[in-house]
Amino acid sequence: MHSDIAKVLVSKEEIDQICKTLGVQLTKDYEHKKPLLVGLLKGCIPFISDLARQIDLKFDIAYMSVSSYHGGIASSGDVKIKMDLDISIKDRDVLIVEDIVDTANTIVTIVELFKHRGAKSVKMVTLLDKPEGRLRPFQPEYVGKVIPKEFVVGYGLDYNEYYRNLPYVGVLKPEIYNNQ
Ligand code: IMP
């Protein structure tokens, strides 16, 4: 698996540090609130697990599964809810936890939906941000690291469902997806 990676973009050590820094900031910003963390499956799993343990507050946690890639390396722009939340977000301070923001099609759709459902506030924390990929204007409130417009895998991020278990974030060798 490691031999399919052209280069490591964010090491495990850097990810640990990012989670600590974001955890301290979120603990401070949500001090007198009881936020609802919403993880977007499946990519958020390693990040939400590490980040949650760095937030020194009581919070609720829920998951939602949305899809805009359908297996390839470019967003289809068509956001589908595959599994909805099992908890009401009305009057809640919602913090969406994502692995990466690229075109922002997914997050803009979800933020609009959550506001329509009556959330008190909707903010987002993302491990990675690819601002050059934007098709819609959107700035996440909390960003772990800004990266160039490259297709990355690992630490929850997949290519055709593989590589999510890599402990770091890396750039996949182009021949891996060109040969398909
Ligand atoms: P967006 O709607 O284009 O912002 O894309 C958001 C979703 O696309 C993320 O939650 C990922 O699942 C996926 N995605 C975006 N960029 C990458 C990437 O470089 N590697 C793997 N998945 C990605």
mmCIF file of N, CA, C and O and ligand atoms in Angstrom, residues 40-44 66-69 72-77 79 98-109 124 126 128-130 133-135 147-154 156-159 164 169-170, ligand 1:
data_model
loop_
_atom_site.group_PDB
_atom_site.id
_atom_site.type_symbol
_atom_site.label_atom_id
_atom_site.label_comp_id
_atom_site.label_asym_id
_atom_site.label_seq_id
_atom_site.Cartn_x
_atom_site.Cartn_y
_atom_site.Cartn_z
ATOM 1 N N LEU A 40 -18.891 13.629 9.171
ATOM 2 C CA LEU A 40 -19.362 13.194 7.856
ATOM 3 C C LEU A 40 -18.605 11.921 7.460
ATOM 4 O O LEU A 40 -17.391 11.951 7.255
ATOM 5 N N LEU A 41 -19.341 10.834 7.413
ATOM 6 C CA LEU A 41 -18.754 9.515 7.119
ATOM 7 C C LEU A 41 -18.399 9.390 5.639
ATOM 8 O O LEU A 41 -19.005 10.060 4.822
ATOM 9 N N LYS A 42 -17.433 8.516 5.264
ATOM 10 C CA LYS A 42 -16.676 7.701 6.204
ATOM 11 C C LYS A 42 -15.343 8.362 6.537
ATOM 12 O O LYS A 42 -14.675 7.973 7.476
ATOM 13 N N GLY A 43 -14.966 9.359 5.755
ATOM 14 C CA GLY A 43 -13.613 9.921 5.845
ATOM 15 C C GLY A 43 -13.253 10.551 7.177
ATOM 16 O O GLY A 43 -12.078 10.666 7.520
ATOM 17 N N CYS A 44 -14.270 10.971 7.957
ATOM 18 C CA CYS A 44 -13.992 11.717 9.196
ATOM 19 C C CYS A 44 -13.486 10.835 10.336
ATOM 20 O O CYS A 44 -12.983 11.358 11.341
ATOM 21 N N VAL A 66 -22.737 11.332 3.562
ATOM 22 C CA VAL A 66 -23.084 12.030 2.327
ATOM 23 C C VAL A 66 -22.051 11.668 1.265
ATOM 24 O O VAL A 66 -20.934 11.283 1.585
ATOM 25 N N SER A 67 -22.439 11.810 0.033
ATOM 26 C CA SER A 67 -21.504 11.416 -1.016
ATOM 27 C C SER A 67 -21.567 12.386 -2.183
ATOM 28 O O SER A 67 -22.639 12.811 -2.590
ATOM 29 N N SER A 68 -20.398 12.758 -2.693
ATOM 30 C CA SER A 68 -20.387 13.579 -3.913
ATOM 31 C C SER A 68 -19.321 13.092 -4.887
ATOM 32 O O SER A 68 -19.119 13.690 -5.922
ATOM 33 N N TYR A 69 -18.625 12.006 -4.547
ATOM 34 C CA TYR A 69 -17.526 11.531 -5.398
ATOM 35 C C TYR A 69 -17.883 10.288 -6.217
ATOM 36 O O TYR A 69 -17.422 10.133 -7.305
ATOM 37 N N GLY A 72 -14.632 8.175 -7.800
ATOM 38 C CA GLY A 72 -13.562 8.702 -8.651
ATOM 39 C C GLY A 72 -12.630 9.650 -7.917
ATOM 40 O O GLY A 72 -12.504 9.584 -6.707
ATOM 41 N N ILE A 73 -12.007 10.567 -8.650
ATOM 42 C CA ILE A 73 -11.116 11.548 -8.016
ATOM 43 C C ILE A 73 -11.620 12.975 -8.225
ATOM 44 O O ILE A 73 -10.939 13.931 -7.928
ATOM 45 N N ALA A 74 -12.823 13.139 -8.770
ATOM 46 C CA ALA A 74 -13.385 14.485 -8.932
ATOM 47 C C ALA A 74 -14.822 14.489 -8.445
ATOM 48 O O ALA A 74 -15.567 13.527 -8.666
ATOM 49 N N SER A 75 -15.206 15.577 -7.772
ATOM 50 C CA SER A 75 -16.549 15.681 -7.221
ATOM 51 C C SER A 75 -17.574 15.701 -8.349
ATOM 52 O O SER A 75 -17.387 16.359 -9.363
ATOM 53 N N SER A 76 -18.687 14.978 -8.163
ATOM 54 C CA SER A 76 -19.743 14.986 -9.171
ATOM 55 C C SER A 76 -20.632 16.220 -9.017
ATOM 56 O O SER A 76 -21.406 16.546 -9.897
ATOM 57 N N GLY A 77 -20.519 16.897 -7.872
ATOM 58 C CA GLY A 77 -21.326 18.087 -7.630
ATOM 59 C C GLY A 77 -22.743 17.750 -7.184
ATOM 60 O O GLY A 77 -23.527 18.610 -6.828
ATOM 61 N N VAL A 79 -24.778 16.134 -4.447
ATOM 62 C CA VAL A 79 -24.614 15.662 -3.064
ATOM 63 C C VAL A 79 -25.815 14.822 -2.647
ATOM 64 O O VAL A 79 -26.954 15.273 -2.726
ATOM 65 N N GLU A 98 -15.052 17.345 9.184
ATOM 66 C CA GLU A 98 -14.774 16.804 7.844
ATOM 67 C C GLU A 98 -13.294 16.470 7.692
ATOM 68 O O GLU A 98 -12.447 17.044 8.385
ATOM 69 N N ASP A 99 -12.996 15.588 6.767
ATOM 70 C CA ASP A 99 -11.601 15.278 6.464
ATOM 71 C C ASP A 99 -10.983 16.337 5.548
ATOM 72 O O ASP A 99 -9.845 16.749 5.728
ATOM 73 N N ILE A 100 -11.766 16.790 4.540
ATOM 74 C CA ILE A 100 -11.205 17.711 3.547
ATOM 75 C C ILE A 100 -12.320 18.529 2.887
ATOM 76 O O ILE A 100 -13.430 18.037 2.726
ATOM 77 N N VAL A 101 -12.012 19.771 2.563
ATOM 78 C CA VAL A 101 -12.923 20.589 1.747
ATOM 79 C C VAL A 101 -12.222 20.864 0.430
ATOM 80 O O VAL A 101 -11.087 21.341 0.412
ATOM 81 N N ASP A 102 -12.915 20.567 -0.668
ATOM 82 C CA ASP A 102 -12.341 20.782 -1.996
ATOM 83 C C ASP A 102 -13.219 21.782 -2.761
ATOM 84 O O ASP A 102 -13.049 22.984 -2.629
ATOM 85 N N THR A 103 -14.208 21.282 -3.518
ATOM 86 C CA THR A 103 -15.099 22.195 -4.249
ATOM 87 C C THR A 103 -16.011 22.973 -3.302
ATOM 88 O O THR A 103 -16.504 24.036 -3.646
ATOM 89 N N ALA A 104 -16.273 22.412 -2.126
ATOM 90 C CA ALA A 104 -17.211 22.930 -1.105
ATOM 91 C C ALA A 104 -18.669 22.625 -1.440
ATOM 92 O O ALA A 104 -19.571 23.050 -0.729
ATOM 93 N N ASN A 105 -18.912 21.864 -2.504
ATOM 94 C CA ASN A 105 -20.295 21.473 -2.831
ATOM 95 C C ASN A 105 -20.948 20.751 -1.659
ATOM 96 O O ASN A 105 -22.093 21.021 -1.304
ATOM 97 N N THR A 106 -20.207 19.824 -1.047
ATOM 98 C CA THR A 106 -20.771 19.018 0.044
ATOM 99 C C THR A 106 -21.111 19.901 1.235
ATOM 100 O O THR A 106 -22.256 19.915 1.697
ATOM 101 N N ILE A 107 -20.138 20.658 1.696
ATOM 102 C CA ILE A 107 -20.322 21.401 2.948
ATOM 103 C C ILE A 107 -21.361 22.514 2.806
ATOM 104 O O ILE A 107 -22.164 22.734 3.718
ATOM 105 N N VAL A 108 -21.379 23.200 1.665
ATOM 106 C CA VAL A 108 -22.366 24.274 1.477
ATOM 107 C C VAL A 108 -23.780 23.683 1.529
ATOM 108 O O VAL A 108 -24.674 24.237 2.177
ATOM 109 N N THR A 109 -23.963 22.535 0.906
ATOM 110 C CA THR A 109 -25.271 21.872 0.914
ATOM 111 C C THR A 109 -25.675 21.490 2.342
ATOM 112 O O THR A 109 -26.807 21.712 2.762
ATOM 113 N N MET A 124 -17.652 24.696 11.048
ATOM 114 C CA MET A 124 -16.978 23.517 10.523
ATOM 115 C C MET A 124 -15.519 23.446 10.900
ATOM 116 O O MET A 124 -14.808 24.461 10.881
ATOM 117 N N THR A 126 -12.230 21.243 9.631
ATOM 118 C CA THR A 126 -11.741 20.287 8.639
ATOM 119 C C THR A 126 -10.245 20.063 8.839
ATOM 120 O O THR A 126 -9.515 21.010 9.146
ATOM 121 N N LEU A 128 -8.160 19.119 6.444
ATOM 122 C CA LEU A 128 -7.462 19.669 5.276
ATOM 123 C C LEU A 128 -8.369 20.595 4.479
ATOM 124 O O LEU A 128 -9.584 20.388 4.419
ATOM 125 N N ASP A 129 -7.763 21.586 3.848
ATOM 126 C CA ASP A 129 -8.510 22.495 2.981
ATOM 127 C C ASP A 129 -7.740 22.660 1.677
ATOM 128 O O ASP A 129 -6.530 22.895 1.697
ATOM 129 N N LYS A 130 -8.460 22.474 0.560
ATOM 130 C CA LYS A 130 -7.872 22.704 -0.767
ATOM 131 C C LYS A 130 -8.589 23.903 -1.391
ATOM 132 O O LYS A 130 -9.474 23.732 -2.244
ATOM 133 N N GLY A 133 -9.514 24.420 -5.111
ATOM 134 C CA GLY A 133 -10.514 23.564 -5.757
ATOM 135 C C GLY A 133 -11.931 24.111 -5.685
ATOM 136 O O GLY A 133 -12.859 23.531 -6.262
ATOM 137 N N ARG A 134 -12.143 25.236 -5.017
ATOM 138 C CA ARG A 134 -13.492 25.749 -4.770
ATOM 139 C C ARG A 134 -14.301 26.010 -6.035
ATOM 140 O O ARG A 134 -13.818 26.657 -6.970
ATOM 141 N N LEU A 135 -15.530 25.525 -6.030
ATOM 142 C CA LEU A 135 -16.500 25.883 -7.061
ATOM 143 C C LEU A 135 -17.559 26.800 -6.465
ATOM 144 O O LEU A 135 -18.329 27.422 -7.173
ATOM 145 N N ILE A 147 -3.754 22.658 1.843
ATOM 146 C CA ILE A 147 -2.890 21.875 0.945
ATOM 147 C C ILE A 147 -3.157 22.268 -0.509
ATOM 148 O O ILE A 147 -4.216 22.810 -0.820
ATOM 149 N N PRO A 148 -2.209 21.973 -1.413
ATOM 150 C CA PRO A 148 -2.442 22.283 -2.829
ATOM 151 C C PRO A 148 -3.510 21.374 -3.425
ATOM 152 O O PRO A 148 -3.907 20.372 -2.817
ATOM 153 N N LYS A 149 -3.939 21.727 -4.640
ATOM 154 C CA LYS A 149 -5.023 20.977 -5.299
ATOM 155 C C LYS A 149 -4.496 19.649 -5.860
ATOM 156 O O LYS A 149 -4.250 19.529 -7.047
ATOM 157 N N GLU A 150 -4.246 18.710 -4.951
ATOM 158 C CA GLU A 150 -3.770 17.392 -5.359
ATOM 159 C C GLU A 150 -4.704 16.362 -4.749
ATOM 160 O O GLU A 150 -5.279 16.608 -3.686
ATOM 161 N N PHE A 151 -4.844 15.219 -5.400
ATOM 162 C CA PHE A 151 -5.694 14.169 -4.837
ATOM 163 C C PHE A 151 -4.901 13.410 -3.778
ATOM 164 O O PHE A 151 -3.843 12.859 -4.056
ATOM 165 N N VAL A 152 -5.427 13.415 -2.558
ATOM 166 C CA VAL A 152 -4.699 12.803 -1.441
ATOM 167 C C VAL A 152 -5.487 11.645 -0.836
ATOM 168 O O VAL A 152 -6.717 11.591 -0.950
ATOM 169 N N VAL A 153 -4.766 10.742 -0.200
ATOM 170 C CA VAL A 153 -5.396 9.596 0.465
ATOM 171 C C VAL A 153 -4.743 9.395 1.837
ATOM 172 O O VAL A 153 -3.673 9.946 2.122
ATOM 173 N N GLY A 154 -5.405 8.582 2.646
ATOM 174 C CA GLY A 154 -4.866 8.239 3.965
ATOM 175 C C GLY A 154 -5.578 8.960 5.085
ATOM 176 O O GLY A 154 -6.257 9.968 4.860
ATOM 177 N N GLY A 156 -8.236 8.310 6.679
ATOM 178 C CA GLY A 156 -9.676 8.427 6.418
ATOM 179 C C GLY A 156 -10.012 8.710 4.970
ATOM 180 O O GLY A 156 -11.089 8.346 4.492
ATOM 181 N N LEU A 157 -9.088 9.341 4.250
ATOM 182 C CA LEU A 157 -9.363 9.696 2.848
ATOM 183 C C LEU A 157 -9.086 8.487 1.953
ATOM 184 O O LEU A 157 -8.061 7.816 2.113
ATOM 185 N N ASP A 158 -9.988 8.277 0.989
ATOM 186 C CA ASP A 158 -9.884 7.064 0.178
ATOM 187 C C ASP A 158 -9.739 7.347 -1.307
ATOM 188 O O ASP A 158 -10.040 8.433 -1.789
ATOM 189 N N TYR A 159 -9.281 6.323 -2.011
ATOM 190 C CA TYR A 159 -9.459 6.242 -3.457
ATOM 191 C C TYR A 159 -10.152 4.910 -3.698
ATOM 192 O O TYR A 159 -9.594 3.847 -3.337
ATOM 193 N N ARG A 164 -7.748 4.286 3.367
ATOM 194 C CA ARG A 164 -8.241 5.030 4.535
ATOM 195 C C ARG A 164 -7.413 4.732 5.774
ATOM 196 O O ARG A 164 -7.352 5.531 6.691
ATOM 197 N N VAL A 169 -1.306 11.389 5.583
ATOM 198 C CA VAL A 169 -1.978 11.807 4.345
ATOM 199 C C VAL A 169 -0.920 11.918 3.262
ATOM 200 O O VAL A 169 0.117 12.577 3.469
ATOM 201 N N GLY A 170 -1.159 11.256 2.143
ATOM 202 C CA GLY A 170 -0.166 11.264 1.066
ATOM 203 C C GLY A 170 -0.807 11.466 -0.290
ATOM 204 O O GLY A 170 -2.024 11.344 -0.459
HETATM 205 P P1 IMP B 1 -16.132 18.747 -1.886
HETATM 206 O O1 IMP B 1 -17.633 18.638 -1.849
HETATM 207 O O2 IMP B 1 -15.606 18.819 -3.310
HETATM 208 O O3 IMP B 1 -15.607 19.874 -1.043
HETATM 209 O O4 IMP B 1 -15.520 17.409 -1.375
HETATM 210 C C1 IMP B 1 -15.668 16.933 -0.107
HETATM 211 C C2 IMP B 1 -15.473 15.440 -0.081
HETATM 212 O O5 IMP B 1 -14.824 14.958 -1.255
HETATM 213 C C3 IMP B 1 -14.589 15.049 1.068
HETATM 214 O O6 IMP B 1 -15.328 14.799 2.211
HETATM 215 C C4 IMP B 1 -13.916 13.802 0.543
HETATM 216 O O7 IMP B 1 -14.719 12.693 0.810
HETATM 217 C C5 IMP B 1 -13.842 14.009 -0.938
HETATM 218 N N1 IMP B 1 -12.510 14.506 -1.356
HETATM 219 C C6 IMP B 1 -12.164 15.767 -1.730
HETATM 220 N N2 IMP B 1 -10.858 15.840 -2.051
HETATM 221 C C7 IMP B 1 -10.349 14.595 -1.844
HETATM 222 C C8 IMP B 1 -9.029 14.029 -1.981
HETATM 223 O O8 IMP B 1 -8.038 14.685 -2.347
HETATM 224 N N3 IMP B 1 -8.930 12.709 -1.668
HETATM 225 C C9 IMP B 1 -9.962 11.936 -1.263
HETATM 226 N N4 IMP B 1 -11.205 12.431 -1.117
HETATM 227 C C10 IMP B 1 -11.400 13.757 -1.412
#
